[in-house]
């Protein structure tokens, strides 16, 4: 992210890049409570375990441990933490975002098709980026809320808001993996999330002052340098400017300065050798990314909605959301349509109270890859509304910060969650399911009902979840060579679990999200046990006996597979039952 090759260039400059221990740097700070600002999405790869576990669908049950440990060690060193995350994709990035998603999709399929080959070597099973890591993102978001402050950016680029905040509040450092931060003026330091090691808390510091001096530029000239060199908004570097030094030299020759130099078509032609108004606009947009003196006339999200879940905000404010199903082969199954079905119900629930105007159709914009051959694009999703018998509170009621009011609506929220999953699901079926298992069971129910998963495989996933929750799985277990069908099952499960997590968020189960609903699935463990258990009926029956009450999806299989009824009710007291008693008039 940012300016391609700039960090590599910096590492070759004397003093441009040095090894540090983050905890030591915080303790050495003279500030009373040093502020550390964290670009949340860039740190995920360093907090999601060994890269060779990615091909299995990750070991999601450790996500909270990693996220919590990361925050705790910074706080114990004396830091105050503020996290930033993008709330929306800025329009100027749509084209490049689509290109990146298409590339990710192609690379994931190649990895899956070549599993025997990919399993060999130093980087066996590595899948780049955050595409498979929803559980790690949601865990860090939860940790950020509990242990620091989480700010979601809507009106401007997250980078710009982070840099502005860091400068305004005299931050000690920004933790990021984005080279754009080397362009911003400010006394705060840049600590690399790309090189971060959670065990040792060591990383590299990128010295932006060393970079500026090496280029012999003023801070006001750095935005022009970045835009001409090529950033995420604009990649059109003139062929005669092959090196960063040549780019900097041209900036000095033309005396280009942010806030002073007018970016007209003549200037664009002078720099790039041709007149193109569209490219000139993109160039100006690329420069504005570094303008810390920006103003927001009308916020995209009103203050009274800022505490709503981001997923709901995007639907309510008509901000294009995205449905991504990484590592699922759309040649094999129409996975996107099943995900879209769930999304349309989410939209219908949130649009329930909107007035219907004759001749107008309410829709929600969403990025989606509808088939293997069609690229990601924005479509207008039409809502599927709940039946009249399903009560839908107003959004401000669903997402109220009043804990008493929120607790009183738990059963209403559970009914809504059931409807989002299926017309065949009722709250009575899930009433006795412990919250720790609820989203897992709902995910399996959805997948089995739609013939995306067979009952036996669903049972083995449930065993995996149970073993994760009862802590019987060791952190270090051998990596067995995976088989493509099993790996596909892992990605199918974790992708649709993420959609189920969003559904729980949509209905307002925020407290449960933070306490119970973080993903527990261990892809490595599942791959180790699935082939053995699938044909070991005796062991399967013995293992599943204590979990039979959770098998509400079994009714979609053979009659013998259905659950055993009332005698199999759980031994643990129902959390939902306790809440219903507490809220009974």
XYZ file of C-alpha atoms in Angstrom:
585
model
C 0.000 0.000 0.000
C 1.120 3.532 -0.643
C 4.072 4.304 -2.903
C 5.477 1.126 -4.429
C 9.166 0.619 -3.655
C 9.467 3.529 -1.237
C 10.148 1.413 1.860
C 12.805 -0.566 -0.023
C 14.379 2.737 -1.048
C 14.288 3.937 2.571
C 16.010 0.796 3.880
C 18.997 1.595 1.654
C 19.427 5.052 3.164
C 21.746 5.344 6.197
C 19.506 5.486 9.275
C 16.341 5.184 7.198
C 15.241 1.965 8.823
C 16.291 0.634 12.231
C 15.288 -2.290 14.428
C 13.381 -1.400 17.606
C 11.462 -3.039 20.426
C 8.082 -1.299 20.648
C 7.664 -1.947 24.374
C 11.110 -0.480 25.107
C 10.396 2.594 22.965
C 7.149 3.260 24.825
C 8.844 2.896 28.215
C 11.668 5.236 27.179
C 9.232 7.938 26.099
C 9.175 11.095 28.219
C 5.445 11.494 27.623
C 3.253 10.696 30.626
C 0.962 8.355 28.691
C 2.410 8.047 25.188
C -0.228 7.832 22.480
C 0.197 5.030 19.956
C -2.110 5.197 16.944
C -2.711 1.933 15.094
C -3.789 1.486 11.483
C -5.842 -1.586 12.374
C -6.061 -3.529 9.122
C -2.321 -3.331 8.458
C -1.415 -5.156 11.684
C -3.689 -8.170 11.100
C -1.202 -10.284 9.143
C 1.265 -10.040 12.020
C -1.390 -11.120 14.544
C -2.838 -14.136 12.752
C -0.323 -16.872 13.431
C 2.175 -18.652 11.182
C 1.614 -17.999 7.487
C 1.750 -21.693 6.604
C -1.547 -22.199 8.494
C -3.449 -19.924 6.098
C -4.172 -22.611 3.513
C -6.181 -24.505 6.140
C -8.538 -21.588 6.806
C -6.489 -20.369 9.804
C -6.619 -21.297 13.496
C -9.301 -18.828 14.431
C -9.692 -19.797 18.088
C -6.391 -18.067 18.856
C -7.459 -14.737 17.322
C -8.596 -13.189 20.602
C -5.442 -14.335 22.423
C -3.205 -12.681 19.833
C -5.231 -9.458 19.668
C -5.603 -9.169 23.432
C -1.931 -9.947 24.079
C -0.845 -7.306 21.563
C -2.951 -4.600 23.232
C -2.097 -5.640 26.785
C 1.661 -5.488 26.226
C 1.438 -1.973 24.797
C -0.820 -0.817 27.634
C 1.404 -2.409 30.305
C 4.332 -0.483 28.831
C 2.339 2.702 29.496
C 0.750 3.476 26.129
C -2.690 4.819 25.338
C -4.105 3.126 22.252
C -6.260 4.574 19.491
C -7.194 2.380 16.526
C -8.458 3.508 13.131
C -10.295 1.423 10.556
C -11.867 2.228 7.188
C -15.656 2.430 7.305
C -16.002 2.617 3.545
C -14.055 2.270 0.349
C -13.340 5.728 -1.064
C -14.706 6.195 -4.600
C -11.291 7.044 -6.002
C -10.138 3.530 -5.089
C -12.989 1.516 -6.636
C -11.121 0.575 -9.814
C -7.919 -0.487 -8.076
C -9.862 -2.292 -5.337
C -11.650 -4.378 -7.965
C -8.360 -5.168 -9.691
C -6.841 -6.225 -6.372
C -9.813 -8.457 -5.477
C -9.692 -10.139 -8.883
C -5.992 -10.798 -8.399
C -6.616 -12.220 -4.919
C -9.372 -14.477 -6.280
C -7.122 -15.827 -9.049
C -4.206 -16.382 -6.658
C -6.393 -18.186 -4.116
C -7.725 -20.572 -6.767
C -4.203 -21.239 -7.986
C -3.133 -22.068 -4.422
C -6.038 -24.484 -4.017
C -5.488 -26.156 -7.383
C -1.816 -26.699 -6.547
C -2.082 -27.792 -2.928
C 0.417 -30.700 -3.208
C 2.986 -28.339 -4.713
C 2.140 -25.364 -2.518
C 2.584 -27.465 0.603
C 6.311 -27.748 -0.053
C 8.935 -25.150 0.700
C 9.440 -22.297 3.115
C 6.128 -20.539 2.447
C 3.912 -23.585 2.163
C 0.258 -22.722 2.381
C 0.802 -18.965 2.431
C -2.111 -16.811 1.295
C -1.269 -13.132 1.115
C -3.216 -10.321 2.759
C -6.241 -10.310 5.040
C -8.637 -12.128 2.743
C -9.066 -15.166 4.994
C -8.813 -13.381 8.316
C -12.257 -12.061 9.261
C -12.022 -13.664 12.702
C -8.705 -11.942 13.424
C -10.087 -8.577 12.290
C -13.217 -8.954 14.439
C -11.073 -10.026 17.427
C -8.832 -6.966 17.105
C -11.862 -4.697 16.636
C -13.281 -6.131 19.867
C -9.947 -5.673 21.661
C -9.699 -2.115 20.333
C -13.120 -1.265 21.773
C -12.355 -2.861 25.137
C -8.767 -1.740 25.633
C -8.515 1.520 23.701
C -10.506 3.743 21.376
C -11.736 2.654 17.951
C -12.439 5.310 15.316
C -14.065 4.441 11.990
C -13.226 6.658 9.008
C -15.990 7.552 6.563
C -15.472 11.062 5.216
C -11.789 10.891 4.271
C -9.126 8.247 3.750
C -8.244 6.383 6.937
C -4.560 7.288 6.356
C -5.361 10.988 6.290
C -7.497 10.847 9.424
C -4.816 8.856 11.272
C -2.053 11.312 10.325
C -4.209 14.306 11.275
C -5.118 12.735 14.619
C -1.507 11.762 15.358
C -0.257 15.288 14.671
C -3.065 17.007 16.572
C -2.693 14.817 19.664
C 1.121 14.656 19.678
C 1.292 10.885 19.227
C 4.490 9.006 19.949
C 4.072 6.745 16.929
C 1.793 5.305 14.284
C 1.876 1.549 13.712
C 1.213 0.850 10.041
C 2.409 -0.993 6.977
C 1.483 1.801 4.570
C 4.290 3.882 3.050
C 1.913 6.849 2.614
C 2.677 7.718 6.244
C 6.227 8.618 5.216
C 4.787 11.581 3.308
C 2.820 13.180 6.148
C 4.380 15.941 8.212
C 4.479 15.403 11.961
C 6.805 14.559 14.847
C 5.253 11.143 15.374
C 7.297 8.102 14.429
C 6.380 5.307 12.006
C 6.616 1.723 13.297
C 6.221 -1.002 10.696
C 3.367 -3.455 11.141
C 4.716 -5.466 8.187
C 7.827 -6.497 10.145
C 6.181 -6.830 13.552
C 6.864 -9.943 15.664
C 4.278 -10.502 18.395
C 6.537 -12.797 20.442
C 9.417 -10.328 20.735
C 7.474 -7.069 20.108
C 10.230 -6.115 17.692
C 9.824 -4.340 14.366
C 11.473 -1.659 12.228
C 11.074 2.073 12.524
C 10.788 3.934 9.225
C 12.368 7.369 9.567
C 10.420 9.789 7.375
C 12.777 12.656 8.204
C 15.713 10.701 6.773
C 13.663 10.171 3.606
C 12.759 13.843 3.248
C 16.348 14.986 3.718
C 17.675 12.406 1.258
C 15.263 13.748 -1.354
C 16.160 17.324 -0.389
C 12.508 18.370 -0.269
C 10.380 20.480 2.059
C 7.412 18.844 3.751
C 5.022 20.842 1.574
C 6.668 19.268 -1.491
C 6.377 15.656 -0.346
C 2.715 15.259 -1.485
C 3.700 16.171 -5.051
C 6.607 13.738 -4.849
C 4.275 10.924 -3.739
C 1.639 11.613 -6.391
C 4.143 11.795 -9.255
C 5.975 8.687 -7.986
C 2.596 6.931 -7.881
C 0.341 6.140 -4.912
C -2.923 4.197 -4.494
C -4.919 6.994 -6.134
C -2.698 7.696 -9.146
C -0.139 5.560 -10.967
C 1.127 7.416 -14.035
C 4.806 8.156 -13.371
C 6.549 9.650 -16.426
C 8.975 7.198 -18.053
C 11.830 9.692 -17.776
C 11.548 9.660 -13.965
C 12.772 6.149 -13.250
C 14.137 6.837 -9.765
C 12.786 8.583 -6.692
C 15.673 11.027 -6.937
C 14.543 12.026 -10.430
C 10.981 12.529 -9.208
C 12.218 14.707 -6.330
C 14.407 16.696 -8.720
C 11.396 17.489 -10.922
C 9.380 18.612 -7.891
C 12.204 21.005 -6.940
C 12.589 22.326 -10.488
C 8.907 23.249 -10.685
C 8.828 24.359 -7.012
C 5.662 22.356 -6.377
C 4.162 22.956 -2.922
C 0.938 21.800 -1.302
C -1.476 24.671 -0.672
C 0.471 27.064 -2.920
C 0.825 25.452 -6.342
C -2.308 25.498 -8.498
C -2.870 22.130 -10.125
C -4.117 23.218 -13.544
C -4.065 21.401 -16.866
C -0.967 23.349 -17.930
C 0.966 22.109 -14.901
C -0.211 18.566 -15.548
C 1.015 18.776 -19.140
C 4.343 20.184 -17.982
C 4.868 17.219 -15.642
C 3.400 14.364 -17.669
C 3.751 15.593 -21.253
C 0.084 15.465 -22.245
C -3.276 17.117 -21.565
C -5.916 14.922 -19.963
C -8.493 16.489 -17.668
C -9.582 13.178 -16.130
C -6.009 12.256 -15.254
C -5.406 15.782 -13.978
C -8.356 15.327 -11.592
C -6.914 12.005 -10.424
C -3.527 13.637 -9.909
C -5.067 16.407 -7.806
C -6.991 13.795 -5.831
C -3.735 11.892 -5.199
C -2.132 15.055 -3.802
C -5.133 15.894 -1.597
C -4.596 12.579 0.195
C -1.784 14.300 2.154
C -3.544 17.587 2.962
C -3.884 17.661 6.747
C -5.872 20.914 6.601
C -9.006 19.317 5.182
C -12.531 20.286 6.259
C -15.716 18.224 6.284
C -18.828 20.239 5.483
C -21.400 17.528 6.095
C -20.393 14.228 7.717
C -21.509 11.135 5.842
C -22.582 9.493 9.095
C -24.466 11.663 11.636
C -23.072 11.684 15.157
C -26.161 9.935 16.542
C -25.414 6.931 14.291
C -21.688 6.629 14.918
C -22.177 3.845 17.480
C -24.195 1.712 15.032
C -22.390 -1.331 13.580
C -20.473 -0.330 10.468
C -22.190 -3.066 8.470
C -25.579 -1.547 9.315
C -24.372 2.006 8.685
C -23.322 1.099 5.143
C -26.789 -0.259 4.368
C -28.667 2.588 6.065
C -26.547 5.338 4.464
C -26.346 3.659 1.038
C -22.580 3.214 1.259
C -21.462 0.350 -1.003
C -20.615 -2.648 1.166
C -18.870 -5.751 -0.120
C -19.536 -9.475 -0.201
C -16.245 -11.316 -0.522
C -15.832 -15.073 -0.434
C -12.084 -15.609 -0.721
C -10.762 -19.006 -1.709
C -14.177 -20.290 -2.819
C -14.211 -21.485 -6.426
C -17.258 -19.996 -8.161
C -16.841 -22.544 -10.953
C -17.874 -25.286 -8.522
C -20.851 -23.647 -6.820
C -22.853 -20.427 -6.983
C -21.686 -19.353 -3.529
C -22.218 -15.654 -4.263
C -25.965 -16.093 -4.740
C -26.347 -17.762 -1.342
C -24.395 -14.937 0.281
C -26.477 -12.376 -1.610
C -29.665 -14.048 -0.381
C -28.503 -13.501 3.200
C -27.490 -9.900 2.441
C -30.886 -9.087 0.892
C -32.582 -10.237 4.094
C -30.286 -8.023 6.143
C -31.253 -5.094 3.912
C -34.954 -5.945 4.187
C -34.762 -5.994 7.967
C -33.108 -2.567 8.121
C -35.431 -1.108 5.454
C -38.586 -2.430 7.149
C -39.599 0.985 8.487
C -38.745 2.991 5.374
C -41.761 4.449 3.549
C -42.479 2.866 0.180
C -42.848 5.476 -2.562
C -44.895 4.495 -5.610
C -42.679 3.947 -8.630
C -39.481 3.798 -6.582
C -37.649 0.658 -5.542
C -35.471 0.665 -2.455
C -32.114 -1.000 -3.055
C -28.739 -1.332 -1.361
C -25.436 -1.036 -3.213
C -22.976 -3.856 -2.710
C -19.750 -5.023 -4.362
C -19.954 -8.669 -5.342
C -18.402 -11.143 -7.766
C -21.521 -12.798 -9.158
C -19.747 -15.587 -11.051
C -16.322 -16.937 -11.909
C -16.136 -15.028 -15.182
C -17.692 -11.754 -13.987
C -15.436 -9.312 -12.124
C -16.428 -7.591 -8.898
C -18.949 -4.836 -9.517
C -21.546 -2.802 -7.646
C -25.062 -4.182 -7.931
C -28.327 -2.827 -6.529
C -29.562 -5.503 -4.123
C -33.323 -5.560 -3.615
C -34.499 -6.195 -0.054
C -36.262 -9.329 1.127
C -38.575 -8.099 3.882
C -39.467 -10.039 7.035
C -43.055 -11.302 7.229
C -45.514 -9.085 9.073
C -45.463 -11.418 12.079
C -41.768 -10.745 12.730
C -41.285 -7.688 14.923
C -38.503 -5.371 13.756
C -37.480 -2.560 16.144
C -36.165 0.708 14.729
C -32.377 0.823 14.203
C -31.955 3.304 17.047
C -33.683 0.758 19.320
C -31.667 -2.216 18.066
C -28.381 -0.397 18.603
C -29.215 1.512 21.763
C -26.394 2.042 24.241
C -28.859 1.609 27.123
C -27.966 -1.856 28.452
C -31.359 -2.364 30.132
C -33.303 -1.601 26.977
C -30.919 -3.718 24.924
C -31.248 -6.713 27.266
C -35.034 -6.482 27.160
C -34.948 -7.058 23.394
C -32.741 -10.161 23.338
C -35.556 -12.530 22.331
C -36.714 -10.143 19.606
C -33.169 -9.998 18.265
C -32.869 -13.791 18.315
C -36.115 -14.112 16.331
C -34.742 -11.689 13.769
C -31.501 -13.653 13.601
C -33.446 -16.865 12.996
C -35.382 -15.253 10.150
C -32.188 -13.941 8.555
C -30.842 -17.496 8.463
C -33.935 -19.333 7.233
C -37.734 -19.404 7.080
C -37.561 -22.882 8.613
C -35.752 -21.773 11.769
C -37.528 -20.661 14.951
C -36.276 -19.263 18.218
C -37.516 -22.393 20.016
C -34.965 -24.442 18.086
C -32.039 -22.312 19.238
C -33.309 -21.373 22.681
C -31.271 -24.035 24.501
C -28.087 -23.529 22.514
C -25.322 -21.907 24.519
C -24.190 -18.583 22.959
C -20.664 -19.988 22.543
C -22.039 -22.369 19.925
C -24.901 -20.330 18.482
C -23.315 -18.745 15.396
C -21.526 -21.986 14.573
C -24.788 -23.917 14.664
C -26.582 -21.258 12.602
C -23.796 -21.311 10.015
C -24.018 -25.096 9.749
C -27.822 -24.913 9.549
C -27.628 -22.458 6.640
C -24.998 -24.466 4.764
C -26.697 -27.845 5.219
C -30.167 -26.545 4.342
C -28.812 -25.049 1.119
C -26.976 -28.290 0.233
C -23.576 -26.642 0.480
C -22.504 -29.069 3.219
C -23.475 -32.618 4.162
C -24.552 -33.523 7.679
C -21.524 -35.707 8.452
C -19.082 -32.933 7.542
C -21.169 -30.492 9.576
C -20.857 -32.857 12.544
C -17.064 -32.947 12.208
C -16.965 -29.141 12.079
C -19.088 -29.106 15.241
C -16.640 -31.496 16.927
C -13.815 -29.154 15.925
C -15.655 -26.190 17.465
C -16.330 -28.139 20.665
C -12.692 -29.195 20.987
C -11.624 -25.576 20.486
C -13.993 -24.372 23.202
C -12.905 -27.059 25.657
C -9.219 -26.263 25.057
C -8.169 -29.789 24.122
C -6.249 -28.647 21.033
C -2.594 -27.786 21.513
C -1.173 -24.618 20.000
C 1.458 -26.514 18.063
C 0.226 -29.517 16.129
C 1.753 -31.123 13.022
C 0.669 -29.732 9.664
C -0.640 -32.654 7.619
C -0.721 -32.265 3.870
C -4.253 -30.995 3.185
C -6.661 -32.226 0.533
C -8.465 -29.710 -1.653
C -12.046 -30.821 -0.717
C -11.248 -30.410 2.988
C -9.595 -27.045 2.446
C -12.604 -25.884 0.416
C -14.838 -26.936 3.302
C -12.752 -24.840 5.699
C -13.048 -21.733 3.553
C -16.738 -22.369 2.970
C -17.291 -22.488 6.710
C -15.181 -19.469 7.720
C -16.607 -17.314 4.909
C -20.211 -18.005 5.793
C -19.432 -17.740 9.497
C -18.293 -14.184 8.770
C -21.661 -13.483 7.113
C -23.418 -14.953 10.147
C -21.302 -12.716 12.383
C -22.496 -9.706 10.382
C -26.075 -10.933 10.785
C -25.672 -11.009 14.559
C -24.227 -7.510 14.310
C -27.173 -6.350 12.179
C -29.761 -7.515 14.745
C -27.929 -5.703 17.545
C -26.287 -8.528 19.513
C -23.206 -6.402 20.220
C -22.629 -7.709 23.751
C -22.822 -11.303 22.519
C -20.478 -10.513 19.631
C -17.815 -9.383 22.064
C -18.403 -12.170 24.596
C -19.316 -15.304 22.650
C -19.380 -14.916 18.886
C -15.723 -14.643 17.873
C -14.883 -17.548 15.541
C -13.415 -20.657 17.176
C -12.843 -22.836 14.108
C -9.399 -24.472 13.766
C -8.711 -25.329 10.129
C -5.479 -27.182 10.866
C -7.186 -29.448 13.416
C -10.192 -30.052 11.160
C -7.917 -31.190 8.324
C -6.144 -33.551 10.728
C -9.327 -35.332 11.907
C -11.875 -35.102 9.095
C -10.827 -38.034 6.900
C -10.454 -40.416 9.843
C -13.743 -39.484 11.523
C -15.786 -39.511 8.325
C -15.569 -43.312 8.133
C -15.246 -44.165 11.826
C -18.932 -44.470 12.712
C -18.317 -45.767 16.226
C -16.075 -42.884 17.223
C -18.373 -40.380 15.508
C -21.408 -41.636 17.401
C -19.518 -41.600 20.691
C -18.131 -38.110 20.119
C -21.419 -36.621 18.917
C -23.502 -37.988 21.802
C -22.851 -34.990 24.072
C -23.414 -32.566 21.166
C -26.649 -34.020 19.828
C -28.738 -31.092 21.085
C -26.748 -28.794 18.801
C -27.518 -30.782 15.649
C -30.594 -28.814 14.603
C -29.330 -29.034 11.017
C -29.549 -32.840 11.055
C -33.231 -32.743 9.999
C -32.022 -31.940 6.488
C -30.125 -35.247 6.336
C -31.332 -38.836 6.656
C -34.080 -39.529 9.244
C -31.633 -41.505 11.396
C -29.398 -38.475 11.614
C -32.003 -36.203 13.195
C -31.541 -35.180 16.792
C -32.996 -37.219 19.582
C -35.509 -34.725 20.920
C -36.138 -33.583 24.488
C -33.969 -36.187 26.194
C -30.930 -34.605 24.542
C -31.467 -31.132 25.946
C -28.216 -29.614 27.251
C -27.075 -29.988 30.824
C -25.915 -26.371 31.063
C -28.417 -23.625 31.997
C -29.618 -21.551 29.054
C -28.218 -18.018 28.989
C -31.152 -16.998 26.793
C -33.643 -18.558 29.252
C -32.142 -16.599 32.132
C -32.457 -13.381 30.176
C -36.039 -14.140 29.212
C -36.938 -14.692 32.870
C -35.166 -11.480 33.849
C -37.081 -9.478 31.245
C -40.504 -11.055 31.837
C -43.029 -8.425 33.059
